């Protein structure tokens, strides 16, 4: 290994180019922190022309092309290159596969050819390394979409990459990339890797399972989640294999990009602020937000939420709270998009309590920032939460998180019952426990001095990427030991 490990970091969404969730935040920030530490890292992602027009993002055409055979058909991709604050980013394009309205699918469901799309991307990344004359020390993979790479190398070993290590980061074990076994020939894999100790899972081809089995190390995005996924409760059917491979699982907490998330410089806010003038900053942001949402200011604490509307996020508990909004003594501002049943449910509750509950069903980066800034409390009662960025962003914006004790939420939020606390934590996934915690937060809101101290403690926490990047760098070196 060279003094500087050469790393190819594969992700299917990366801030600022394309984002649907936390993976994009991580893939946009971690490589920058690693490069600052001296790791020779490049990012490889698909090129989605509708999200990343080359002119807008200053992407250059490399003139390279990559060829991949899938199901007896040759697919040729183009390669663009960009720069994300000093990190080279290679974009692998293919009009048929990636010039679509969305990244993974529509509200009606996933795109039916997702296996082909992301197998193409993963194999094309191998071709790209060769074209660039690079022999990565490490392929750092993220989630099932890039797990095709280690599966491919296990199925068809390539001497060119015989010394390359594979590290897979699981951002959310619930998404595994399940396909009928007939997909195997269509994605250039043989049935040799389709058995219980490899990619087979109750008769289906499980992409993430293959990634787990064929990678040298598995990381997840918080220490608690690393333990939880080895239990039946949180293992999504893969806890058995994860327990067996327990000694190659490492939990590394995600960081937050403090340049991207900073209330002192955030242009989306109605007023910018720091820990020193947070009270005034919040008052101005509250006024701007409520006016823009056409909501009266009832002088009550504001509880915000910015989230995918999926079962994972505890939307059932939130709905139970919103229904009792008049009794709880909060105004609620919710921004989210996701499952239709939650769109209907939350929309209906907002119509019942227009002065107390505002629901915006959209993905809106500006409104999200305004909610983080204006709110006094931030709701994240997740059923499970691998790491969670929302609570870290909230803290940075002086908003006290109300969370369930699971995964990364447990690792990052300390209850105000402790002298050093800056949030509210509850255990059982039950509406009464959540409502009690909201009442506790409501009472805490009236203790003005304690409240301001907790807010300031939260704003001063350090969840920057540097600490996490150091742990990833150590893991690269560990993986590369002969
Ligand atoms: P997950 O990755 O499971 O969706 P995280 O908390 O790790 O959850 O990250 C979610 C990210 O997406 C945060 O940056 C959050 O602000 C953002 N986000 C989620 N929903 C929306 C939305 N409707 N509009 C704007 N941003 C959103």
mmCIF file of C-alpha atoms in Angstrom, residues 36-241:
data_model
loop_
_atom_site.group_PDB
_atom_site.id
_atom_site.type_symbol
_atom_site.label_atom_id
_atom_site.label_comp_id
_atom_site.label_asym_id
_atom_site.label_seq_id
_atom_site.Cartn_x
_atom_site.Cartn_y
_atom_site.Cartn_z
ATOM 1 C CA UNK A 36 -8.136 16.710 4.078
ATOM 2 C CA UNK A 37 -6.547 13.940 6.140
ATOM 3 C CA UNK A 38 -4.410 12.875 3.179
ATOM 4 C CA UNK A 39 -6.456 9.963 1.797
ATOM 5 C CA UNK A 40 -6.374 9.857 -2.030
ATOM 6 C CA UNK A 41 -10.125 9.431 -2.395
ATOM 7 C CA UNK A 42 -12.330 9.868 -5.477
ATOM 8 C CA UNK A 43 -16.116 9.647 -5.556
ATOM 9 C CA UNK A 44 -17.948 7.712 -8.268
ATOM 10 C CA UNK A 45 -21.682 8.231 -8.804
ATOM 11 C CA UNK A 46 -24.250 7.779 -11.574
ATOM 12 C CA UNK A 47 -24.964 10.783 -13.761
ATOM 13 C CA UNK A 48 -28.621 11.772 -13.479
ATOM 14 C CA UNK A 49 -28.901 14.504 -16.143
ATOM 15 C CA UNK A 50 -32.175 15.876 -14.741
ATOM 16 C CA UNK A 51 -30.637 16.457 -11.315
ATOM 17 C CA UNK A 52 -27.114 17.358 -12.357
ATOM 18 C CA UNK A 53 -27.005 19.345 -15.584
ATOM 19 C CA UNK A 54 -23.287 19.456 -16.494
ATOM 20 C CA UNK A 55 -23.258 23.238 -17.168
ATOM 21 C CA UNK A 56 -24.783 24.054 -13.794
ATOM 22 C CA UNK A 57 -22.239 21.983 -11.873
ATOM 23 C CA UNK A 58 -19.200 22.672 -14.044
ATOM 24 C CA UNK A 59 -18.776 19.018 -15.082
ATOM 25 C CA UNK A 60 -16.247 18.224 -17.791
ATOM 26 C CA UNK A 61 -16.461 15.437 -20.299
ATOM 27 C CA UNK A 62 -13.488 13.129 -19.774
ATOM 28 C CA UNK A 63 -13.891 11.630 -23.253
ATOM 29 C CA UNK A 64 -13.696 8.192 -21.590
ATOM 30 C CA UNK A 65 -16.273 5.514 -22.134
ATOM 31 C CA UNK A 66 -16.921 2.357 -20.124
ATOM 32 C CA UNK A 67 -18.340 -0.862 -21.476
ATOM 33 C CA UNK A 68 -20.336 -3.365 -19.462
ATOM 34 C CA UNK A 69 -21.974 -6.591 -20.632
ATOM 35 C CA UNK A 70 -25.333 -7.392 -19.089
ATOM 36 C CA UNK A 71 -27.433 -10.340 -20.216
ATOM 37 C CA UNK A 72 -25.577 -10.701 -23.517
ATOM 38 C CA UNK A 73 -25.928 -7.042 -24.349
ATOM 39 C CA UNK A 74 -23.166 -4.464 -24.375
ATOM 40 C CA UNK A 75 -23.918 -1.198 -22.561
ATOM 41 C CA UNK A 76 -21.665 1.774 -23.078
ATOM 42 C CA UNK A 77 -21.496 4.588 -20.536
ATOM 43 C CA UNK A 78 -19.943 8.042 -20.684
ATOM 44 C CA UNK A 79 -17.831 9.587 -17.926
ATOM 45 C CA UNK A 80 -17.969 13.182 -16.679
ATOM 46 C CA UNK A 81 -15.747 14.680 -14.023
ATOM 47 C CA UNK A 82 -16.485 17.304 -11.401
ATOM 48 C CA UNK A 83 -14.897 18.666 -8.267
ATOM 49 C CA UNK A 84 -16.583 18.707 -4.860
ATOM 50 C CA UNK A 85 -14.474 21.032 -2.721
ATOM 51 C CA UNK A 86 -11.231 19.366 -3.763
ATOM 52 C CA UNK A 87 -12.554 15.799 -4.199
ATOM 53 C CA UNK A 88 -12.629 14.441 -7.773
ATOM 54 C CA UNK A 89 -16.120 13.139 -8.593
ATOM 55 C CA UNK A 90 -16.603 10.803 -11.561
ATOM 56 C CA UNK A 91 -20.092 10.595 -13.012
ATOM 57 C CA UNK A 92 -20.972 7.474 -14.942
ATOM 58 C CA UNK A 93 -23.744 8.219 -17.404
ATOM 59 C CA UNK A 94 -26.087 6.035 -19.439
ATOM 60 C CA UNK A 95 -29.146 7.685 -20.901
ATOM 61 C CA UNK A 96 -31.382 4.614 -20.777
ATOM 62 C CA UNK A 97 -30.584 3.869 -17.153
ATOM 63 C CA UNK A 98 -30.198 7.265 -15.509
ATOM 64 C CA UNK A 99 -32.055 9.924 -17.504
ATOM 65 C CA UNK A 100 -35.182 9.477 -15.388
ATOM 66 C CA UNK A 101 -37.528 11.549 -13.322
ATOM 67 C CA UNK A 102 -36.316 10.093 -10.031
ATOM 68 C CA UNK A 103 -33.276 8.266 -8.692
ATOM 69 C CA UNK A 104 -34.790 4.954 -7.625
ATOM 70 C CA UNK A 105 -38.465 4.986 -8.503
ATOM 71 C CA UNK A 106 -41.755 6.853 -8.357
ATOM 72 C CA UNK A 107 -44.359 6.903 -5.558
ATOM 73 C CA UNK A 108 -45.917 3.905 -7.362
ATOM 74 C CA UNK A 109 -42.808 1.836 -6.716
ATOM 75 C CA UNK A 110 -39.192 1.121 -7.594
ATOM 76 C CA UNK A 111 -38.057 1.152 -11.211
ATOM 77 C CA UNK A 112 -38.353 -2.467 -12.421
ATOM 78 C CA UNK A 113 -34.816 -2.490 -13.843
ATOM 79 C CA UNK A 114 -33.029 -1.261 -10.710
ATOM 80 C CA UNK A 115 -30.865 -4.399 -10.582
ATOM 81 C CA UNK A 116 -29.606 -3.767 -14.122
ATOM 82 C CA UNK A 117 -29.198 -0.025 -13.490
ATOM 83 C CA UNK A 118 -27.044 -0.359 -10.413
ATOM 84 C CA UNK A 119 -25.204 -3.495 -11.503
ATOM 85 C CA UNK A 120 -24.228 -1.503 -14.593
ATOM 86 C CA UNK A 121 -23.055 1.372 -12.407
ATOM 87 C CA UNK A 122 -21.065 -0.878 -10.053
ATOM 88 C CA UNK A 123 -19.303 -2.799 -12.839
ATOM 89 C CA UNK A 124 -18.688 0.412 -14.798
ATOM 90 C CA UNK A 125 -16.821 1.760 -11.748
ATOM 91 C CA UNK A 126 -14.415 -1.197 -12.066
ATOM 92 C CA UNK A 127 -13.928 -0.406 -15.753
ATOM 93 C CA UNK A 128 -13.371 3.233 -14.922
ATOM 94 C CA UNK A 129 -10.564 2.371 -12.471
ATOM 95 C CA UNK A 130 -8.833 0.442 -15.244
ATOM 96 C CA UNK A 131 -9.323 3.226 -17.779
ATOM 97 C CA UNK A 132 -7.796 5.688 -15.336
ATOM 98 C CA UNK A 133 -4.905 3.305 -14.691
ATOM 99 C CA UNK A 134 -5.835 3.185 -11.005
ATOM 100 C CA UNK A 135 -5.690 0.171 -8.748
ATOM 101 C CA UNK A 136 -7.726 1.277 -5.716
ATOM 102 C CA UNK A 137 -6.484 -0.021 -2.351
ATOM 103 C CA UNK A 138 -10.074 0.206 -1.158
ATOM 104 C CA UNK A 139 -13.473 0.197 -2.807
ATOM 105 C CA UNK A 140 -15.723 1.916 -0.285
ATOM 106 C CA UNK A 141 -19.316 0.926 -1.076
ATOM 107 C CA UNK A 142 -22.600 2.286 0.217
ATOM 108 C CA UNK A 143 -25.829 0.323 0.583
ATOM 109 C CA UNK A 144 -27.248 -2.337 -1.719
ATOM 110 C CA UNK A 145 -26.963 -0.294 -4.912
ATOM 111 C CA UNK A 146 -23.180 -0.611 -4.926
ATOM 112 C CA UNK A 147 -23.034 -4.085 -3.359
ATOM 113 C CA UNK A 148 -22.975 -5.503 -6.895
ATOM 114 C CA UNK A 149 -19.258 -4.662 -6.995
ATOM 115 C CA UNK A 150 -18.024 -7.093 -4.310
ATOM 116 C CA UNK A 151 -20.476 -9.729 -5.568
ATOM 117 C CA UNK A 152 -19.083 -9.392 -9.086
ATOM 118 C CA UNK A 153 -15.488 -9.678 -7.901
ATOM 119 C CA UNK A 154 -16.393 -12.787 -5.892
ATOM 120 C CA UNK A 155 -18.206 -14.354 -8.833
ATOM 121 C CA UNK A 156 -15.586 -13.470 -11.441
ATOM 122 C CA UNK A 157 -12.294 -12.726 -9.673
ATOM 123 C CA UNK A 158 -10.262 -10.140 -11.558
ATOM 124 C CA UNK A 159 -6.478 -10.347 -11.051
ATOM 125 C CA UNK A 160 -6.266 -6.596 -11.638
ATOM 126 C CA UNK A 161 -8.152 -6.007 -8.381
ATOM 127 C CA UNK A 162 -6.791 -8.934 -6.377
ATOM 128 C CA UNK A 163 -5.311 -6.662 -3.704
ATOM 129 C CA UNK A 164 -8.235 -4.245 -3.524
ATOM 130 C CA UNK A 165 -10.207 -4.383 -0.290
ATOM 131 C CA UNK A 166 -13.947 -3.881 -0.111
ATOM 132 C CA UNK A 167 -15.605 -1.942 2.705
ATOM 133 C CA UNK A 168 -19.387 -1.675 2.725
ATOM 134 C CA UNK A 169 -21.229 0.987 4.700
ATOM 135 C CA UNK A 170 -24.838 0.203 5.568
ATOM 136 C CA UNK A 171 -26.859 3.377 5.927
ATOM 137 C CA UNK A 172 -30.141 1.566 6.392
ATOM 138 C CA UNK A 173 -30.501 -2.201 6.687
ATOM 139 C CA UNK A 174 -34.182 -2.024 5.743
ATOM 140 C CA UNK A 175 -33.302 -1.519 2.073
ATOM 141 C CA UNK A 176 -31.687 -4.684 0.744
ATOM 142 C CA UNK A 177 -32.216 -4.800 -3.025
ATOM 143 C CA UNK A 178 -34.286 -7.995 -3.329
ATOM 144 C CA UNK A 179 -34.845 -9.497 -6.797
ATOM 145 C CA UNK A 180 -36.126 -12.789 -8.220
ATOM 146 C CA UNK A 181 -33.254 -15.186 -8.983
ATOM 147 C CA UNK A 182 -34.007 -14.962 -12.698
ATOM 148 C CA UNK A 183 -32.307 -11.573 -12.587
ATOM 149 C CA UNK A 184 -28.876 -13.203 -12.205
ATOM 150 C CA UNK A 185 -28.109 -13.799 -15.899
ATOM 151 C CA UNK A 186 -29.451 -10.319 -16.724
ATOM 152 C CA UNK A 187 -26.843 -8.753 -14.435
ATOM 153 C CA UNK A 188 -23.944 -10.917 -15.522
ATOM 154 C CA UNK A 189 -23.752 -13.132 -12.418
ATOM 155 C CA UNK A 190 -23.636 -16.905 -12.216
ATOM 156 C CA UNK A 191 -25.705 -19.120 -9.945
ATOM 157 C CA UNK A 192 -22.493 -20.053 -8.079
ATOM 158 C CA UNK A 193 -23.018 -17.132 -5.735
ATOM 159 C CA UNK A 194 -26.716 -17.927 -5.234
ATOM 160 C CA UNK A 195 -26.746 -20.008 -2.058
ATOM 161 C CA UNK A 196 -27.527 -19.468 1.598
ATOM 162 C CA UNK A 197 -23.993 -18.466 2.586
ATOM 163 C CA UNK A 198 -23.927 -15.842 -0.174
ATOM 164 C CA UNK A 199 -26.728 -13.936 -1.934
ATOM 165 C CA UNK A 200 -29.700 -16.255 -1.496
ATOM 166 C CA UNK A 201 -32.421 -15.089 0.903
ATOM 167 C CA UNK A 202 -35.706 -16.980 1.135
ATOM 168 C CA UNK A 203 -35.514 -17.832 -2.555
ATOM 169 C CA UNK A 204 -34.611 -14.323 -3.656
ATOM 170 C CA UNK A 205 -31.384 -12.652 -4.722
ATOM 171 C CA UNK A 206 -30.448 -10.271 -1.883
ATOM 172 C CA UNK A 207 -27.946 -7.687 -3.072
ATOM 173 C CA UNK A 208 -27.085 -6.264 0.339
ATOM 174 C CA UNK A 209 -26.528 -9.729 1.777
ATOM 175 C CA UNK A 210 -24.033 -10.381 -1.020
ATOM 176 C CA UNK A 211 -22.302 -7.103 -0.226
ATOM 177 C CA UNK A 212 -22.101 -8.070 3.427
ATOM 178 C CA UNK A 213 -20.726 -11.541 2.754
ATOM 179 C CA UNK A 214 -18.182 -10.509 0.114
ATOM 180 C CA UNK A 215 -16.790 -7.341 1.710
ATOM 181 C CA UNK A 216 -13.769 -7.308 4.004
ATOM 182 C CA UNK A 217 -15.416 -4.968 6.513
ATOM 183 C CA UNK A 218 -18.943 -3.719 7.147
ATOM 184 C CA UNK A 219 -19.540 -0.369 8.722
ATOM 185 C CA UNK A 220 -22.754 1.173 9.938
ATOM 186 C CA UNK A 221 -23.395 4.750 10.821
ATOM 187 C CA UNK A 222 -23.535 4.614 14.624
ATOM 188 C CA UNK A 223 -22.141 2.301 17.313
ATOM 189 C CA UNK A 224 -25.611 1.521 18.705
ATOM 190 C CA UNK A 225 -26.980 0.593 15.263
ATOM 191 C CA UNK A 226 -23.937 -1.675 14.738
ATOM 192 C CA UNK A 227 -25.078 -3.640 17.794
ATOM 193 C CA UNK A 228 -28.798 -3.433 17.036
ATOM 194 C CA UNK A 229 -28.549 -4.910 13.539
ATOM 195 C CA UNK A 230 -27.174 -8.095 15.084
ATOM 196 C CA UNK A 231 -30.474 -8.632 16.945
ATOM 197 C CA UNK A 232 -33.722 -10.091 15.565
ATOM 198 C CA UNK A 233 -35.605 -6.909 16.491
ATOM 199 C CA UNK A 234 -33.518 -4.674 14.213
ATOM 200 C CA UNK A 235 -31.846 -7.193 11.909
ATOM 201 C CA UNK A 236 -34.443 -7.162 9.090
ATOM 202 C CA UNK A 237 -33.830 -10.875 8.602
ATOM 203 C CA UNK A 238 -30.060 -10.463 8.228
ATOM 204 C CA UNK A 239 -29.175 -10.533 11.940
ATOM 205 C CA UNK A 240 -28.056 -14.167 11.728
ATOM 206 C CA UNK A 241 -25.435 -13.550 9.082
#
